[in-house]
mmCIF file of C-alpha atoms in Angstrom:
data_model
loop_
_atom_site.group_PDB
_atom_site.id
_atom_site.type_symbol
_atom_site.label_atom_id
_atom_site.label_comp_id
_atom_site.label_asym_id
_atom_site.label_seq_id
_atom_site.Cartn_x
_atom_site.Cartn_y
_atom_site.Cartn_z
ATOM 1 C CA UNK A 6 67.672 19.888 -37.640
ATOM 2 C CA UNK A 7 68.624 18.503 -41.076
ATOM 3 C CA UNK A 8 66.423 16.092 -42.889
ATOM 4 C CA UNK A 9 68.631 13.182 -42.451
ATOM 5 C CA UNK A 10 68.303 12.800 -38.784
ATOM 6 C CA UNK A 11 64.249 13.296 -39.114
ATOM 7 C CA UNK A 12 63.586 10.805 -41.599
ATOM 8 C CA UNK A 13 65.055 7.935 -39.772
ATOM 9 C CA UNK A 14 62.537 8.611 -37.070
ATOM 10 C CA UNK A 15 59.648 8.887 -39.340
ATOM 11 C CA UNK A 16 60.519 5.589 -40.641
ATOM 12 C CA UNK A 17 61.170 4.026 -37.188
ATOM 13 C CA UNK A 18 57.514 4.728 -36.414
ATOM 14 C CA UNK A 19 55.901 3.454 -39.236
ATOM 15 C CA UNK A 20 57.686 0.137 -38.745
ATOM 16 C CA UNK A 21 56.497 -0.173 -35.089
ATOM 17 C CA UNK A 22 54.217 -3.273 -34.663
ATOM 18 C CA UNK A 23 50.533 -2.849 -34.064
ATOM 19 C CA UNK A 24 50.464 0.777 -34.964
ATOM 20 C CA UNK A 25 47.372 -0.049 -37.363
ATOM 21 C CA UNK A 26 45.740 -2.018 -34.733
ATOM 22 C CA UNK A 27 45.957 0.640 -32.337
ATOM 23 C CA UNK A 28 44.496 3.282 -34.585
ATOM 24 C CA UNK A 29 41.763 1.048 -35.380
ATOM 25 C CA UNK A 30 41.267 0.739 -31.827
ATOM 26 C CA UNK A 31 41.018 4.245 -30.736
ATOM 27 C CA UNK A 32 38.842 4.721 -33.757
ATOM 28 C CA UNK A 33 36.366 1.983 -32.677
ATOM 29 C CA UNK A 34 36.659 3.440 -29.000
ATOM 30 C CA UNK A 35 36.155 7.066 -30.260
ATOM 31 C CA UNK A 36 33.213 6.232 -32.446
ATOM 32 C CA UNK A 37 31.645 3.358 -31.056
ATOM 33 C CA UNK A 38 32.199 2.546 -27.426
ATOM 34 C CA UNK A 39 31.836 6.026 -26.153
ATOM 35 C CA UNK A 40 28.499 6.657 -27.629
ATOM 36 C CA UNK A 41 27.329 3.032 -26.642
ATOM 37 C CA UNK A 42 28.396 3.869 -23.108
ATOM 38 C CA UNK A 43 26.588 7.307 -23.014
ATOM 39 C CA UNK A 44 23.214 5.520 -24.466
ATOM 40 C CA UNK A 45 23.885 3.166 -21.830
ATOM 41 C CA UNK A 46 24.100 5.598 -18.889
ATOM 42 C CA UNK A 47 21.046 7.817 -20.418
ATOM 43 C CA UNK A 48 19.017 4.603 -20.697
ATOM 44 C CA UNK A 49 19.779 3.613 -17.367
ATOM 45 C CA UNK A 50 18.666 6.719 -15.561
ATOM 46 C CA UNK A 51 15.575 7.129 -17.820
ATOM 47 C CA UNK A 52 14.310 3.519 -16.743
ATOM 48 C CA UNK A 53 15.110 4.141 -13.072
ATOM 49 C CA UNK A 54 13.068 7.408 -13.210
ATOM 50 C CA UNK A 55 10.264 5.392 -14.952
ATOM 51 C CA UNK A 56 10.442 2.451 -12.534
ATOM 52 C CA UNK A 57 10.083 5.015 -9.399
ATOM 53 C CA UNK A 58 7.131 6.556 -11.306
ATOM 54 C CA UNK A 59 5.329 3.591 -11.874
ATOM 55 C CA UNK A 60 5.869 2.621 -8.391
ATOM 56 C CA UNK A 61 4.845 5.577 -6.736
ATOM 57 C CA UNK A 62 1.603 5.558 -8.985
ATOM 58 C CA UNK A 63 0.900 2.118 -8.099
ATOM 59 C CA UNK A 64 1.296 2.742 -4.379
ATOM 60 C CA UNK A 65 -1.028 5.731 -4.814
ATOM 61 C CA UNK A 66 -3.579 3.645 -6.635
ATOM 62 C CA UNK A 67 -3.417 0.885 -3.863
ATOM 63 C CA UNK A 68 -3.889 3.465 -1.188
ATOM 64 C CA UNK A 69 -6.791 4.933 -2.945
ATOM 65 C CA UNK A 70 -8.294 1.495 -3.714
ATOM 66 C CA UNK A 71 -7.842 0.645 -0.046
ATOM 67 C CA UNK A 72 -9.349 3.866 1.554
ATOM 68 C CA UNK A 73 -12.360 3.394 -0.542
ATOM 69 C CA UNK A 74 -12.782 -0.118 0.643
ATOM 70 C CA UNK A 75 -12.641 1.247 4.468
ATOM 71 C CA UNK A 76 -14.788 3.867 3.673
ATOM 72 C CA UNK A 77 -17.384 1.801 2.129
ATOM 73 C CA UNK A 78 -17.048 -0.583 5.002
ATOM 74 C CA UNK A 79 -17.545 1.920 7.685
ATOM 75 C CA UNK A 80 -20.672 3.345 5.832
ATOM 76 C CA UNK A 81 -22.157 -0.350 5.980
ATOM 77 C CA UNK A 82 -21.434 -0.366 9.864
ATOM 78 C CA UNK A 83 -22.999 2.967 10.282
ATOM 79 C CA UNK A 84 -26.005 1.890 8.303
ATOM 80 C CA UNK A 85 -26.287 -1.152 10.440
ATOM 81 C CA UNK A 86 -25.664 0.647 13.845
ATOM 82 C CA UNK A 87 -28.386 3.125 13.004
ATOM 83 C CA UNK A 88 -30.789 0.410 12.116
ATOM 84 C CA UNK A 89 -30.329 -1.517 15.283
ATOM 85 C CA UNK A 90 -30.604 1.997 17.529
ATOM 86 C CA UNK A 91 -33.905 2.743 15.587
ATOM 87 C CA UNK A 92 -35.836 -0.310 16.454
ATOM 88 C CA UNK A 93 -37.965 0.542 19.668
ATOM 89 C CA UNK A 94 -37.500 -3.154 20.964
ATOM 90 C CA UNK A 95 -33.920 -2.563 21.071
ATOM 91 C CA UNK A 96 -34.368 0.979 22.835
ATOM 92 C CA UNK A 97 -36.859 -0.663 25.525
ATOM 93 C CA UNK A 98 -34.445 -3.323 26.187
ATOM 94 C CA UNK A 99 -31.554 -1.108 26.358
ATOM 95 C CA UNK A 100 -33.291 1.258 28.782
ATOM 96 C CA UNK A 101 -34.204 -2.119 31.016
ATOM 97 C CA UNK A 102 -30.484 -3.123 30.941
ATOM 98 C CA UNK A 103 -29.182 0.250 32.017
ATOM 99 C CA UNK A 104 -31.751 0.310 35.186
ATOM 100 C CA UNK A 105 -32.326 -3.108 36.395
ATOM 101 C CA UNK A 106 -29.738 -4.816 38.600
ATOM 102 C CA UNK A 107 -27.652 -7.551 37.296
ATOM 103 C CA UNK A 108 -29.340 -11.213 37.680
ATOM 104 C CA UNK A 109 -32.858 -9.935 37.946
ATOM 105 C CA UNK A 110 -35.034 -11.781 35.422
ATOM 106 C CA UNK A 111 -36.129 -8.320 33.703
ATOM 107 C CA UNK A 112 -32.170 -7.737 33.223
ATOM 108 C CA UNK A 113 -31.423 -11.233 31.916
ATOM 109 C CA UNK A 114 -34.624 -11.191 29.532
ATOM 110 C CA UNK A 115 -33.577 -7.503 28.179
ATOM 111 C CA UNK A 116 -29.971 -8.643 27.591
ATOM 112 C CA UNK A 117 -31.079 -11.502 25.568
ATOM 113 C CA UNK A 118 -33.422 -9.381 23.484
ATOM 114 C CA UNK A 119 -30.596 -6.835 22.827
ATOM 115 C CA UNK A 120 -28.156 -9.742 21.845
ATOM 116 C CA UNK A 121 -30.958 -11.415 19.612
ATOM 117 C CA UNK A 122 -32.050 -7.962 17.753
ATOM 118 C CA UNK A 123 -28.172 -7.338 17.310
ATOM 119 C CA UNK A 124 -27.300 -10.654 15.928
ATOM 120 C CA UNK A 125 -30.579 -10.299 13.440
ATOM 121 C CA UNK A 126 -29.243 -7.228 12.033
ATOM 122 C CA UNK A 127 -25.737 -7.984 12.348
ATOM 123 C CA UNK A 128 -26.156 -11.005 9.979
ATOM 124 C CA UNK A 129 -29.006 -9.660 7.586
ATOM 125 C CA UNK A 130 -26.602 -10.524 4.664
ATOM 126 C CA UNK A 131 -25.087 -13.722 5.949
ATOM 127 C CA UNK A 132 -21.613 -12.535 7.017
ATOM 128 C CA UNK A 133 -21.521 -10.598 10.187
ATOM 129 C CA UNK A 134 -20.699 -7.029 9.997
ATOM 130 C CA UNK A 135 -19.457 -6.833 13.636
ATOM 131 C CA UNK A 136 -17.397 -9.691 15.166
ATOM 132 C CA UNK A 137 -17.952 -8.450 18.986
ATOM 133 C CA UNK A 138 -20.287 -5.993 20.511
ATOM 134 C CA UNK A 139 -20.955 -5.129 24.063
ATOM 135 C CA UNK A 140 -23.255 -2.656 26.401
ATOM 136 C CA UNK A 141 -21.214 -0.411 28.625
ATOM 137 C CA UNK A 142 -23.089 1.519 31.523
ATOM 138 C CA UNK A 143 -21.714 5.154 32.509
ATOM 139 C CA UNK A 144 -19.113 3.462 34.725
ATOM 140 C CA UNK A 145 -17.428 1.222 32.305
ATOM 141 C CA UNK A 146 -19.073 -2.060 33.574
ATOM 142 C CA UNK A 147 -19.929 -4.041 30.742
ATOM 143 C CA UNK A 148 -23.518 -5.287 31.276
ATOM 144 C CA UNK A 149 -24.234 -7.331 27.838
ATOM 145 C CA UNK A 150 -21.712 -8.736 25.492
ATOM 146 C CA UNK A 151 -21.595 -10.955 22.504
ATOM 147 C CA UNK A 152 -18.537 -13.004 23.801
ATOM 148 C CA UNK A 153 -20.165 -14.435 26.857
#
């Protein structure tokens, strides 16, 4: 290869329009856009992981709070039922309901007594703990109920 044929090609490349602009664009791409894209991708994945963790934590806290509330409500209901059952008037009236035939005066009086005791304990603090309640015999027959 001789120098005369090589030199015109070199000079022709330098005279191409936009060569400097392409060089600057490549440098901009390599030194700024590629790291920027990498940082954006890393930030996206970190943010996604943090949001997923936050959602899981909030759901766990919500479930824990709801379970605590439900357990406390169940304890209140157990205490109220225990108070009702321990009353001798309630136990005596319940025994009469289970033994007597429906429609007899003793049955009606005992049923009313059971319902009044239940209502009295159920509404001790204003709001009722139980919405509906009923007394059932061994065969599944409802003998007394709050919703008549």
